Coordinates of C-alpha atoms in Angstrom, one line a residue:
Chain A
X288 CA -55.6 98.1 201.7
X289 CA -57.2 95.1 199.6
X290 CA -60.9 97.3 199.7
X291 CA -58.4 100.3 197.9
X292 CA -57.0 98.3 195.1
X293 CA -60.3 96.6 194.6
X294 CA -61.7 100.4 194.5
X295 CA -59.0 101.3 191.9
X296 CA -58.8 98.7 190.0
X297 CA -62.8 98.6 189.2
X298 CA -62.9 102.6 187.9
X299 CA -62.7 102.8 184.3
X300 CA -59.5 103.5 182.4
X301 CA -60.1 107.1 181.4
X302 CA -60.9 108.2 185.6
X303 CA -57.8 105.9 186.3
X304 CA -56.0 108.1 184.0
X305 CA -57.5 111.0 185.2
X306 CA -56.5 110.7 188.6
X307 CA -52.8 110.4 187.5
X308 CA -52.8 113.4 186.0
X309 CA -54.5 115.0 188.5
X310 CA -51.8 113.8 191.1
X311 CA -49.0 114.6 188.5
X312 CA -50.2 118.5 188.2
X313 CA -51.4 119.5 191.7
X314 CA -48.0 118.7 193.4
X315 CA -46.4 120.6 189.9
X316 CA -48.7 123.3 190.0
X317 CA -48.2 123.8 194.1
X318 CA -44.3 123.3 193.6
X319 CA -44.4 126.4 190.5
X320 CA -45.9 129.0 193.6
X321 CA -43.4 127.9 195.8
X322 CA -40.5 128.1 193.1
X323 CA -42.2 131.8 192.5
X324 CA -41.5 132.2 196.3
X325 CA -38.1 130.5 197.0
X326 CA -36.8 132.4 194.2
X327 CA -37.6 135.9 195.8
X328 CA -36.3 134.5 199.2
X329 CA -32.9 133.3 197.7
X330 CA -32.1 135.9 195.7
X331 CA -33.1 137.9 198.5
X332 CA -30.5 136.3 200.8
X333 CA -28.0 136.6 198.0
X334 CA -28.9 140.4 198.0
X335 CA -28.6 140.8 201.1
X336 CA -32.4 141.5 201.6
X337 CA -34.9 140.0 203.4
X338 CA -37.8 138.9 200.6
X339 CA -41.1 138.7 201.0
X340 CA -42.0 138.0 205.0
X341 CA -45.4 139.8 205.5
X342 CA -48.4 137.2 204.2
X343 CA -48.5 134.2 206.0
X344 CA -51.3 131.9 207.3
X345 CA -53.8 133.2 210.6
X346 CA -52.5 136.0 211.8
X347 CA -49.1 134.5 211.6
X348 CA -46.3 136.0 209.2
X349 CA -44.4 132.7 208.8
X350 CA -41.5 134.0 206.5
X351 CA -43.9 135.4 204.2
X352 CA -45.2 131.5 203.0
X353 CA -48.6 133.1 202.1
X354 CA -47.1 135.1 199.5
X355 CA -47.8 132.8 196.7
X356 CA -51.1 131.8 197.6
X357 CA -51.7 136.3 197.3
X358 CA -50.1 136.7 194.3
X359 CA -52.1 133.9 192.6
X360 CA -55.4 135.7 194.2
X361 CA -54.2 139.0 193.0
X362 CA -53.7 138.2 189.4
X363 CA -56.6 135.9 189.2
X364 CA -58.8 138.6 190.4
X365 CA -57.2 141.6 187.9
X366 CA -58.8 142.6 184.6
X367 CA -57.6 141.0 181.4
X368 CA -56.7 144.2 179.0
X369 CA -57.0 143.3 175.4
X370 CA -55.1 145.5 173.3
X371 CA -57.1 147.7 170.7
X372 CA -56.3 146.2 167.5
X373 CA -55.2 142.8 168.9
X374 CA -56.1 139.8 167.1
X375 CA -58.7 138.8 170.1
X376 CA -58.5 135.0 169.7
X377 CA -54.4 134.5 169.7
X378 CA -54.0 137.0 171.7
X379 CA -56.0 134.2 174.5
X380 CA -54.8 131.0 173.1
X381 CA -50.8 132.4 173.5
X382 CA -50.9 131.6 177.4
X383 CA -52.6 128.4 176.7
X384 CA -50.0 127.4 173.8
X385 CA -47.4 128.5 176.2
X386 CA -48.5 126.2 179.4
X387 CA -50.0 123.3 177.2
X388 CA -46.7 121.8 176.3
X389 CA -44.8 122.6 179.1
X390 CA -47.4 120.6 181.2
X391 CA -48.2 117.8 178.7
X392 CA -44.2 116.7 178.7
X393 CA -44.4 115.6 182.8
X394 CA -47.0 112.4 180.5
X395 CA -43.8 110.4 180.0
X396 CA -41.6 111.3 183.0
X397 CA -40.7 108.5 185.0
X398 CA -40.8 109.2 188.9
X399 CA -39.3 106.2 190.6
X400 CA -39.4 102.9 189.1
X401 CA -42.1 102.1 187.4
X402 CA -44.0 105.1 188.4
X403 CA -44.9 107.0 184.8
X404 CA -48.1 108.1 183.6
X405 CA -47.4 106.8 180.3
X406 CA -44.3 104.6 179.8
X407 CA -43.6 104.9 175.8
X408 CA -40.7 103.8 174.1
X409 CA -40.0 107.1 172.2
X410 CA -40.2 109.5 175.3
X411 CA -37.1 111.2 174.6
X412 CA -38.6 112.2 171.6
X413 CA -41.6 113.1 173.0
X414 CA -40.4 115.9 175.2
X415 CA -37.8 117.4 172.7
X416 CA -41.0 117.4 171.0
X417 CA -42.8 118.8 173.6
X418 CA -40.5 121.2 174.5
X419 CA -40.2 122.6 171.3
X420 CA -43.3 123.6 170.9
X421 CA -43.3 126.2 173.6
X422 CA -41.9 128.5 171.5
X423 CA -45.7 129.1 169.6
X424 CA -46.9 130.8 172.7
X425 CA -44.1 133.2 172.5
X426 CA -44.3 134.1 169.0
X427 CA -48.0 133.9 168.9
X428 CA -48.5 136.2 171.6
X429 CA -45.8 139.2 170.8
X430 CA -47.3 139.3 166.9
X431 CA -50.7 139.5 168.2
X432 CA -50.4 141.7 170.8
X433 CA -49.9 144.3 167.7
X434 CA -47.3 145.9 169.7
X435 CA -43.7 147.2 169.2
X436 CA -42.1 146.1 172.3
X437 CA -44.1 142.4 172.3
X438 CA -43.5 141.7 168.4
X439 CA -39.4 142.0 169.1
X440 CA -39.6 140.4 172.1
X441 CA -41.2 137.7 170.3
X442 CA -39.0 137.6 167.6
X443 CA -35.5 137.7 169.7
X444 CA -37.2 134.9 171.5
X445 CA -38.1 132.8 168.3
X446 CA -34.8 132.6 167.1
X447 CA -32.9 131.6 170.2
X448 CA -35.4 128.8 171.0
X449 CA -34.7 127.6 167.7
X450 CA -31.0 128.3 167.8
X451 CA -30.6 126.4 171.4
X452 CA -32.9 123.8 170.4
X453 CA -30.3 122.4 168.1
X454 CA -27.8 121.8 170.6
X455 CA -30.0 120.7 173.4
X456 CA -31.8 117.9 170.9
X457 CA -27.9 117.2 169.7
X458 CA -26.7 117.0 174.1
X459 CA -30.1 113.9 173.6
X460 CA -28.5 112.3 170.8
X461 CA -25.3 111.7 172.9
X462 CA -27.5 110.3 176.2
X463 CA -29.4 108.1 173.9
X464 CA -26.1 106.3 172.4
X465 CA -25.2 106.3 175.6
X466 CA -28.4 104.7 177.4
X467 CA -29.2 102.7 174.0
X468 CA -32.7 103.5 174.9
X469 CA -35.2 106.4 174.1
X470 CA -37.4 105.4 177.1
X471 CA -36.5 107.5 180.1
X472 CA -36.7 104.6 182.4
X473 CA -34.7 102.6 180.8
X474 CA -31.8 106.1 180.7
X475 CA -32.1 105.9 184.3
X476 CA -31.4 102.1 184.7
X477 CA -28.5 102.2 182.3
X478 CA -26.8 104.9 184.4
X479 CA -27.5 102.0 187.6
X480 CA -24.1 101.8 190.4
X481 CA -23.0 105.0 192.1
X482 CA -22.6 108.4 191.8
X483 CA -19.7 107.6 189.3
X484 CA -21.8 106.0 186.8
X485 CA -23.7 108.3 186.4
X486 CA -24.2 110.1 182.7
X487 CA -22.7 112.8 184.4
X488 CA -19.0 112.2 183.7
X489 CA -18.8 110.3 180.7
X490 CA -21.2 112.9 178.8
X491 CA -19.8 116.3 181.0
X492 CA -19.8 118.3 178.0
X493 CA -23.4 117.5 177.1
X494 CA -24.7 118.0 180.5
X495 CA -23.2 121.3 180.9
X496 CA -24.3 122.2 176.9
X497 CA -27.9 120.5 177.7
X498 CA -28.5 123.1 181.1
X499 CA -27.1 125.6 179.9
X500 CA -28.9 125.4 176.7
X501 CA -32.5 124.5 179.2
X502 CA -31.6 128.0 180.4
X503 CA -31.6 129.4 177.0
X504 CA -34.7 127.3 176.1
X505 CA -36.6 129.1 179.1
X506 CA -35.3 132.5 178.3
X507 CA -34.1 132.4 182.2
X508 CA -31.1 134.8 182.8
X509 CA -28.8 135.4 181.6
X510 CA -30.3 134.4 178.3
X511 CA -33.7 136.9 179.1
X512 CA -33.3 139.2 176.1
X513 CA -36.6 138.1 175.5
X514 CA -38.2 140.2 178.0
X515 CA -34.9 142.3 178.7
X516 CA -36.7 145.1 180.9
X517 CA -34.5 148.2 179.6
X518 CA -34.9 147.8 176.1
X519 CA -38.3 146.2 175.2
X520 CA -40.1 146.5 178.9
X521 CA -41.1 143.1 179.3
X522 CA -40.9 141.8 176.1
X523 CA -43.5 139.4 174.0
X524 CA -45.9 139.5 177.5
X525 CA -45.6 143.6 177.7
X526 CA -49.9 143.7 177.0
X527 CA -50.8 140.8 179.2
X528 CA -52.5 141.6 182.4
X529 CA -54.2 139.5 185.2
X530 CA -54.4 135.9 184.6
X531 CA -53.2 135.9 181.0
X532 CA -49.7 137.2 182.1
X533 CA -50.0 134.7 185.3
X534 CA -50.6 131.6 182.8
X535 CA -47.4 132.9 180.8
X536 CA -45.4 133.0 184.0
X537 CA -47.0 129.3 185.2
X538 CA -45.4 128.0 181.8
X539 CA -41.7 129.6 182.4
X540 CA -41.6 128.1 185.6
X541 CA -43.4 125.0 185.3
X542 CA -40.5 124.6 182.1
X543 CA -37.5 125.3 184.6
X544 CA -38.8 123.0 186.9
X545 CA -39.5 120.3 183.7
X546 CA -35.6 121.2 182.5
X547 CA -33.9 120.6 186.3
X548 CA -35.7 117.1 186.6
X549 CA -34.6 116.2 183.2
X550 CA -31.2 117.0 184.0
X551 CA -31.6 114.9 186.8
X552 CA -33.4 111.8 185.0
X553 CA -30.6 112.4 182.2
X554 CA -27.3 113.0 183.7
X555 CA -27.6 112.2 187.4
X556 CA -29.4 109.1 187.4
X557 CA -32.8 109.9 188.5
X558 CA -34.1 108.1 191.3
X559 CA -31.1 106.3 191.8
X560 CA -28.8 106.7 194.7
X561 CA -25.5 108.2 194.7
X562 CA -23.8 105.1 197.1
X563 CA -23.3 101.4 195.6
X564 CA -26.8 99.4 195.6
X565 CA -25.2 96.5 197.9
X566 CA -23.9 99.3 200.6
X567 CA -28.0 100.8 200.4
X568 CA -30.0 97.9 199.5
X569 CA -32.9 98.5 201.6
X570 CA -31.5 101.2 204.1
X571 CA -33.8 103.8 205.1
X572 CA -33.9 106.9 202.9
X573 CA -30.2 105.9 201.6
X574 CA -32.2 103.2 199.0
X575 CA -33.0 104.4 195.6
X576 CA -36.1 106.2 195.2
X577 CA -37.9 109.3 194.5
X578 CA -36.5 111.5 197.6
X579 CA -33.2 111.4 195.2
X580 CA -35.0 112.6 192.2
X581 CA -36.6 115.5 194.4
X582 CA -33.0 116.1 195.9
X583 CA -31.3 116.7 192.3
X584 CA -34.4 118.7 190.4
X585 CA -34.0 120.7 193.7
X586 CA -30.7 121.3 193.1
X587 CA -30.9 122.3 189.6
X588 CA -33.5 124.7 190.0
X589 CA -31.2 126.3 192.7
X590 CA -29.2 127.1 190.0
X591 CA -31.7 128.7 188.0
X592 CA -32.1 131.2 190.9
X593 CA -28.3 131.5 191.1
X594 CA -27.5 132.6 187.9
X595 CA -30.1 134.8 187.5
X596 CA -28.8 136.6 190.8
X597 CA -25.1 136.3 189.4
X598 CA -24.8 136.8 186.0
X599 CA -25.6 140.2 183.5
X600 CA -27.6 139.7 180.4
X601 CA -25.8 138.3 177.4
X602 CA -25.2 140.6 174.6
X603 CA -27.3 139.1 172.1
X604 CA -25.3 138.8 169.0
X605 CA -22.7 136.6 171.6
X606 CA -26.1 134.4 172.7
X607 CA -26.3 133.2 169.4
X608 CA -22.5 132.5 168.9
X609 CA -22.6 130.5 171.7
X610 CA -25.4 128.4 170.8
X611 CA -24.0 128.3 166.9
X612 CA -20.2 128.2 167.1
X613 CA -19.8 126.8 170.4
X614 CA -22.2 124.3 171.4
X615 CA -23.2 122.8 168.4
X616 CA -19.5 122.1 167.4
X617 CA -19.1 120.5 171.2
X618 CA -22.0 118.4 171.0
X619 CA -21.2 117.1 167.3
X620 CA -17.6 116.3 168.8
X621 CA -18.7 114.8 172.0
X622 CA -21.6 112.2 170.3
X623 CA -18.6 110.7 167.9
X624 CA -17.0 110.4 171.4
X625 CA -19.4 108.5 173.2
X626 CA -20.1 106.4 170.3
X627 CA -16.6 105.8 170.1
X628 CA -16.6 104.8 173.6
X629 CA -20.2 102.5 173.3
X630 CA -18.4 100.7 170.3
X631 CA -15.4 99.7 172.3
X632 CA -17.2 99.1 175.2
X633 CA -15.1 101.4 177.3
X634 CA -15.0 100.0 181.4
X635 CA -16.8 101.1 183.8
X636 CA -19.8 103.0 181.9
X637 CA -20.5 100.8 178.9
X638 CA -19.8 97.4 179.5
Chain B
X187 CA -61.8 100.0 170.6
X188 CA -61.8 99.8 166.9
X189 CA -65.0 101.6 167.3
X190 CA -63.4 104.8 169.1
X191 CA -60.1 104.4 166.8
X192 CA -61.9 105.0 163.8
X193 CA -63.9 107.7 165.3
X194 CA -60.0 109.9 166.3
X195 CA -59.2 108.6 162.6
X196 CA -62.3 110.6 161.5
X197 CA -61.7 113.6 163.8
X198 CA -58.1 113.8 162.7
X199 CA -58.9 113.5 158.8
X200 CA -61.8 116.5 159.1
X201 CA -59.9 118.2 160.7
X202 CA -56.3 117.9 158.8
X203 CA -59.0 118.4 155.5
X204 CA -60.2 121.9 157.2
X205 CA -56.7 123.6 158.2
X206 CA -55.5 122.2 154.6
X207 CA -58.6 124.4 153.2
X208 CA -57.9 127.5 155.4
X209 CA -54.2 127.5 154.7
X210 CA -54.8 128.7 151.0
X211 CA -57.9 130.3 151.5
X212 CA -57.1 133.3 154.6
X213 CA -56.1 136.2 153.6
X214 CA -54.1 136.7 156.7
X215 CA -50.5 134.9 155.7
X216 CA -49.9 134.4 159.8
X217 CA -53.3 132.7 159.5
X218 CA -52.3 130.8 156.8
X219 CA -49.1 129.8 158.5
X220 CA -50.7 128.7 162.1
X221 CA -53.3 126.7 159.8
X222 CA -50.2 124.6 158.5
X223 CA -49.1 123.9 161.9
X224 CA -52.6 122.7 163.0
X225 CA -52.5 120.5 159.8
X226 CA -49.0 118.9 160.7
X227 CA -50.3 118.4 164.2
X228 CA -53.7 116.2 162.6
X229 CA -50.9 114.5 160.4
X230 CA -49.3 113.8 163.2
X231 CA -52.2 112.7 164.8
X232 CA -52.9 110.3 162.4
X233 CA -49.8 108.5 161.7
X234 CA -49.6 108.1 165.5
X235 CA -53.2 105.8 164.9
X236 CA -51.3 104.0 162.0
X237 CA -48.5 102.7 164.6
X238 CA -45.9 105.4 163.7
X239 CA -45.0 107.2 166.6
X240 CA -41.4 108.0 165.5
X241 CA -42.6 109.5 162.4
X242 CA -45.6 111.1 163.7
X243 CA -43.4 112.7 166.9
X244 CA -40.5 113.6 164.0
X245 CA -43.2 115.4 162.3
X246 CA -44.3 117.5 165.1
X247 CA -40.7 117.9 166.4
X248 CA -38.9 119.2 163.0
X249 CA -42.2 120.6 161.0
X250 CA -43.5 122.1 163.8
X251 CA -41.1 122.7 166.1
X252 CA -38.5 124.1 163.9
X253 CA -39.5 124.7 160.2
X254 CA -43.2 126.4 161.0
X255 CA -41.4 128.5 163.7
X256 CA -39.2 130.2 161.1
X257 CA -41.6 130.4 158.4
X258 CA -43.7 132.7 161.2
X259 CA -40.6 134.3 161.7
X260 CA -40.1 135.2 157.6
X261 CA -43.7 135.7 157.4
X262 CA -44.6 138.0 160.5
X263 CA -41.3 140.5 159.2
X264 CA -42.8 141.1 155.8
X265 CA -45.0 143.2 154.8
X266 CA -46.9 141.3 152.0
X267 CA -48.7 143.5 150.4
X268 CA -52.0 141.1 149.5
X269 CA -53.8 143.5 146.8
X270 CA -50.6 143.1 144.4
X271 CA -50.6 139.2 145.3
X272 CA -54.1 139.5 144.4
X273 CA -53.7 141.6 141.0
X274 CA -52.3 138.5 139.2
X275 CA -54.6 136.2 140.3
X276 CA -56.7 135.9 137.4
X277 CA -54.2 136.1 134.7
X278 CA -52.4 133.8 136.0
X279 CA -55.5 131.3 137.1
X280 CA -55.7 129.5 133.7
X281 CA -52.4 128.0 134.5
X282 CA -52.8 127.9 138.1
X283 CA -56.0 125.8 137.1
X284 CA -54.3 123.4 134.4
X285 CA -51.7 122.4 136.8
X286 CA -53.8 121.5 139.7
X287 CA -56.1 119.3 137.4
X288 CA -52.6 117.7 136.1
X289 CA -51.6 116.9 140.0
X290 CA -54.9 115.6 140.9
X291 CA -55.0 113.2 137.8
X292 CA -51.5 111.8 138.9
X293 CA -51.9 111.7 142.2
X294 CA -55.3 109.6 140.8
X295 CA -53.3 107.2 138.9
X296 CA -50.7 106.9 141.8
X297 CA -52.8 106.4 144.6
X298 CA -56.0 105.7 142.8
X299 CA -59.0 103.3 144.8
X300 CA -57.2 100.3 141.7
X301 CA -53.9 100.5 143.9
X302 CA -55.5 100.9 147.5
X303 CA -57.7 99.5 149.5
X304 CA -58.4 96.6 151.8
X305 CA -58.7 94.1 148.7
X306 CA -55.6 95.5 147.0
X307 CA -53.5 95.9 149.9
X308 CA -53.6 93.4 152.8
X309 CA -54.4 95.2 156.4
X310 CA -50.4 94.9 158.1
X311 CA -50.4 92.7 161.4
X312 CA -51.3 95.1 164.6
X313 CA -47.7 95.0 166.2
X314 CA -47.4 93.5 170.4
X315 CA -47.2 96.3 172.9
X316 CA -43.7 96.0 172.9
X317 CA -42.8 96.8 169.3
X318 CA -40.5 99.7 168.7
X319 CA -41.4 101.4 165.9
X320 CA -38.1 103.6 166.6
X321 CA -35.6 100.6 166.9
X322 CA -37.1 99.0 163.6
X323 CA -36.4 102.0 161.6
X324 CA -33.1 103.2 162.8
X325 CA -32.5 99.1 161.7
X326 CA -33.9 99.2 158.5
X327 CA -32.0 102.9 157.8
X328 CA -28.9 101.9 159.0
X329 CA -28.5 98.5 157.1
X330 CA -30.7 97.9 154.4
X331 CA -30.6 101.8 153.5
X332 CA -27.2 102.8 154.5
X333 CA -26.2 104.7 150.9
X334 CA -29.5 105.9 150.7
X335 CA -29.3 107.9 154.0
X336 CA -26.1 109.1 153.3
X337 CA -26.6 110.3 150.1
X338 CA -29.8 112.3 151.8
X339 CA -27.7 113.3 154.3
X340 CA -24.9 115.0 152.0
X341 CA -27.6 116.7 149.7
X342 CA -29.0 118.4 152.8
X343 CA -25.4 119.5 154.0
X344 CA -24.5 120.8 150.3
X345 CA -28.2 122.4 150.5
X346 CA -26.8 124.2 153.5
X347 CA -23.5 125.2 152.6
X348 CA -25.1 126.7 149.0
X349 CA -28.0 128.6 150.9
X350 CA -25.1 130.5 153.5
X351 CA -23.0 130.9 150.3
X352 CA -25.8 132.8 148.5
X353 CA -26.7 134.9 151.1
X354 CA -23.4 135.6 153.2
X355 CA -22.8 138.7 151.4
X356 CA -19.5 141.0 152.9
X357 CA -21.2 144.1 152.4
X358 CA -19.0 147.2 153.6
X359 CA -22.1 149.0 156.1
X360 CA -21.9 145.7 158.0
X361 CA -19.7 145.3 160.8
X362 CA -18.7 142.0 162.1
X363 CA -17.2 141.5 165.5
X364 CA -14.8 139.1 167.0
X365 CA -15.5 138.1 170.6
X366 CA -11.8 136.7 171.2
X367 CA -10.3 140.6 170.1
X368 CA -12.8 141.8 172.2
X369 CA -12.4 140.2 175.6
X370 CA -8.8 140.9 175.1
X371 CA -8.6 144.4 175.1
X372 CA -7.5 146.5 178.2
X373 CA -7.8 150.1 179.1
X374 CA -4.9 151.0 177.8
X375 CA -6.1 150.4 174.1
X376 CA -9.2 152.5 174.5
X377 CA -8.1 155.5 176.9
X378 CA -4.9 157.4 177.1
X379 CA -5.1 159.9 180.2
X380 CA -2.4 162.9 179.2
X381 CA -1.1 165.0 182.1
X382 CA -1.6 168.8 181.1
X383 CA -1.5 172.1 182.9
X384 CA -4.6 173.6 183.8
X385 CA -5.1 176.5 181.5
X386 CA -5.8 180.1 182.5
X387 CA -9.7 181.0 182.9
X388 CA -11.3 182.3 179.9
X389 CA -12.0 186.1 179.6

């Protein structure tokens, strides 16, 4: 164990680094095919179908558990199509706008205590940041796909980002009152006790306005007017093929996945467990740690799959009523609420 | 490390210098706008190497994140036609050229080498690890320049209210609906099913 550290501690900074990230994306990257495969098996059950059940491993179907592993060999084997009269070089960087961000926000996330690539003080900011700037890949790649279908697409998609965006950075305002902090770490330690002090109640109409609005953000159903199939086919990606399209589909889910632990870190309290620390302190798999995080991202990204198996599209003049006249008046409301209740120190959450 | 910082301070600057220069000079305006945003993104860049990360993220998060996305939005719906942009060009570059000289002898006298520098200016104190760049300003904004930020604050709100005023026009083609009318409506209001004899075949 000693020869290990010794090992670790005498590489360079930069490999150091290098190795986190490395360890940060493969498990991501890994849990984005499975999330592609749980998501056809679940709505599947909900359907009352079976899924996919015919790839799996040696001979062996296994429930269809090779099916990622094929898809991803599909696409990365299929030709790339570039429109005639595409601009050539946006038309490649879109994907890459589109997965850059939605990778480079995991750089502040805190896994378990201590455990953070890199621990800044203004990581909140940095992922509404982050976050935000998804939205180029979209844009970029339905205007210069010089098509119909993909500029609209695009378009719809631009403006409720941007709309939802407002709400979902107004739902952060009211957790970092809250917290006091900006530091996501420190969020989760300010939400420390049980399941009741967590963010969760004290801020409920920000955690319901900051999923629902992550759902809008990833143009997830019911919010998918953005690639709504029966009017503009499949929206701003209509003209991607192969691995451009796969890259575009890496981002939406690696940015459902990124939205569910954020809810987590934000409003559940992370890594923390849902009993009192001195019932758990030091019990087995009933302690804090990162099995709880996993548990509640899980959780949340079940209800991705959900709704999209439950609910019908939104009309899209109502999408943007929601995110102008409802939510934003909610949140606005709710943040003079919670500093109300920071200032007097209310029991319990803020004392 | 002061080595390599210089050497980002230097990649940042050629390149914000670069975007700046292709922002006016493409031809393309949707060039021109993606230019911008790789020009807030060295800005932001570079403020982050003079210990400002709120302002640099800020940057990145409102310019980029929000402003440049509806510019391409305006920008990618019109059809700017550039040969009658172009047609006034060089009447109006006398002007165009007076001006420019004007802001670059202000911006001279403002900012000129007599006002900046090392020996002007004393190099601040590098801030601990700790320091919260965040927390100090919220402080300073909050106290110190409390009127300040308010007054901001209400000139952007009337900005807002005037720019829905001007363009909130009730024109009669437009037809506004209203969601609470609407999810109370029953069948009853949209359908009446009359009872009838069937009438005799046609000859």
């Amino acid at each position: 164990m000693n020869a290990v550290i010794e090992l670790w501690t005498s590489l360079p900074v930069v490999i150091q680094i290098v190795i986190k990230i490395v360890a940060i994306m493969l498990p991501l990257m890994i849990l984005v095919a499975y999330y592609t495969y749980a998501e056809r098996k679940i709505i599947g059950f909900m359907q009352v179908r079976n899924g996919p059940n015919r790839v799996g491993f040696f001979g062996m179907r296994l429930w269809g558990l090779g099916q990622p592993i094929a898809d991803a060999v599909k696409l990365m084997f299929k030709e790339i199509v570039i429109p005639s009269g595409a601009n050539k070089l946006l038309f490649l960087i879109a994907p890459m706008l589109s997965i850059g961000p939605a990778l480079a926000a995991w750089a502040v996330f805190p896994f378990d205590a201590g455990i953070v690539l890199a621990d800044v003080n203004a990581g909140l900011l940095y992922i509404l940041a982050m976050t935000s700037l998804g939205v180029y890949g979209v844009i970029i790649a339905g205007w210069a796909s010089n098509s119909k279908y993909a500029f609209l697409g695009s378009i719809r998609s631009a403006a409720q980002i941007v709309s939802y965006e407002i709400a979902m950075g107004f739902a952060l305002v009211g957790v970092l009152v809250a917290a006091g902090s900006l530091n996501l770490g420190d969020i989760v330690m300010a939400q420390e006790g049980s399941v009741m002090h967590w963010f969760w109640l004290p801020l409920l109409p920000l955690f319901l306005v900051y999923f629902i609005s992550g759902v809008a953000e990833t143009n997830r159903a019911p919010f998918d007017v953005a690639e709504g199939e029966s009017e503009i086919v499949a929206g701003f990606h209509v003209e991607y093929s192969g691995m451009t399209f796969a890259v575009f589909f890496l981002a939406e889910y690696a940015n459902m996945i990124l939205i569910s632990a954020l809810s987590a870190l934000m409003f559940l309290g992370g890594w923390l467990s849902p009993l009192p620390h001195v019932w758990v302190d030091g019990v087995f798999l009933l302690d804090d740690g990162f099995h709880w995080l996993l548990l509640k991202t899980f959780f949340f990204m079940f209800l991705f799959l959900w709704f999209r198996a439950t609910f019908p599209r939104y009309r899209y003049d109502q999408i943007m009523r929601l995110g102008w006249k409802v939510f934003i008046p909610i949140t606005i409301v709710w943040i003079v609420v919670v500093a109300g209740m920071r200032v007097g120190e209310m029991p319990w959450w803020f004392n | 490390m002061m080595g390599f910082e210089k050497f980002l301070f230097y990649v940042f600057s050629v390149f914000l210098i670069f975007s700046a220069v292709m922002v006016i000079t493409r031809k393309n305006p949707v060039h021109s706008a993606l230019f911008l945003v790789l020009a807030f993104f060295n800005s932001a860049g570079l403020w982050l190497l003079a210990e400002a990360e709120f302002l640099a993220i800020a940057l990145v998060l409102v310019y980029v994140g929000a402003v440049m996305v509806l510019f391409l939005f305006v920008v990618m719906m019109l059809d700017i036609n550039i040969a009658e942009l172009r047609a006034g060009f060089v009447r109006n570059a006398p002007v165009a050229i007076v001006v420019a000289i004007a802001m670059a002898v202000e911006l001279l006298i403002v900012v000129g080498p007599q006002r900046f520098g090392i020996d002007v200016v004393a190099a601040p104190e590098p801030r601990p690890a700790g320091y919260s760049n965040t927390e100090e300003l919220g402080l300073a904004l909050f106290t110190e320049h409390l009127y300040a930020f308010e007054i901001a604050a209400v000139i952007l709100l009337v900005g807002i209210v005037a720019a829905i005023g001007l363009t909130m026009r009730k024109r009669p083609e437009t037809k506004y609906q209203d969601p609470s009318r609407q999810v109370t409506v029953k069948a009853s209001d949209r359908l009446r099913v009359i009872k009838m004899d069937a009438e005799e075949k046609a000859r």
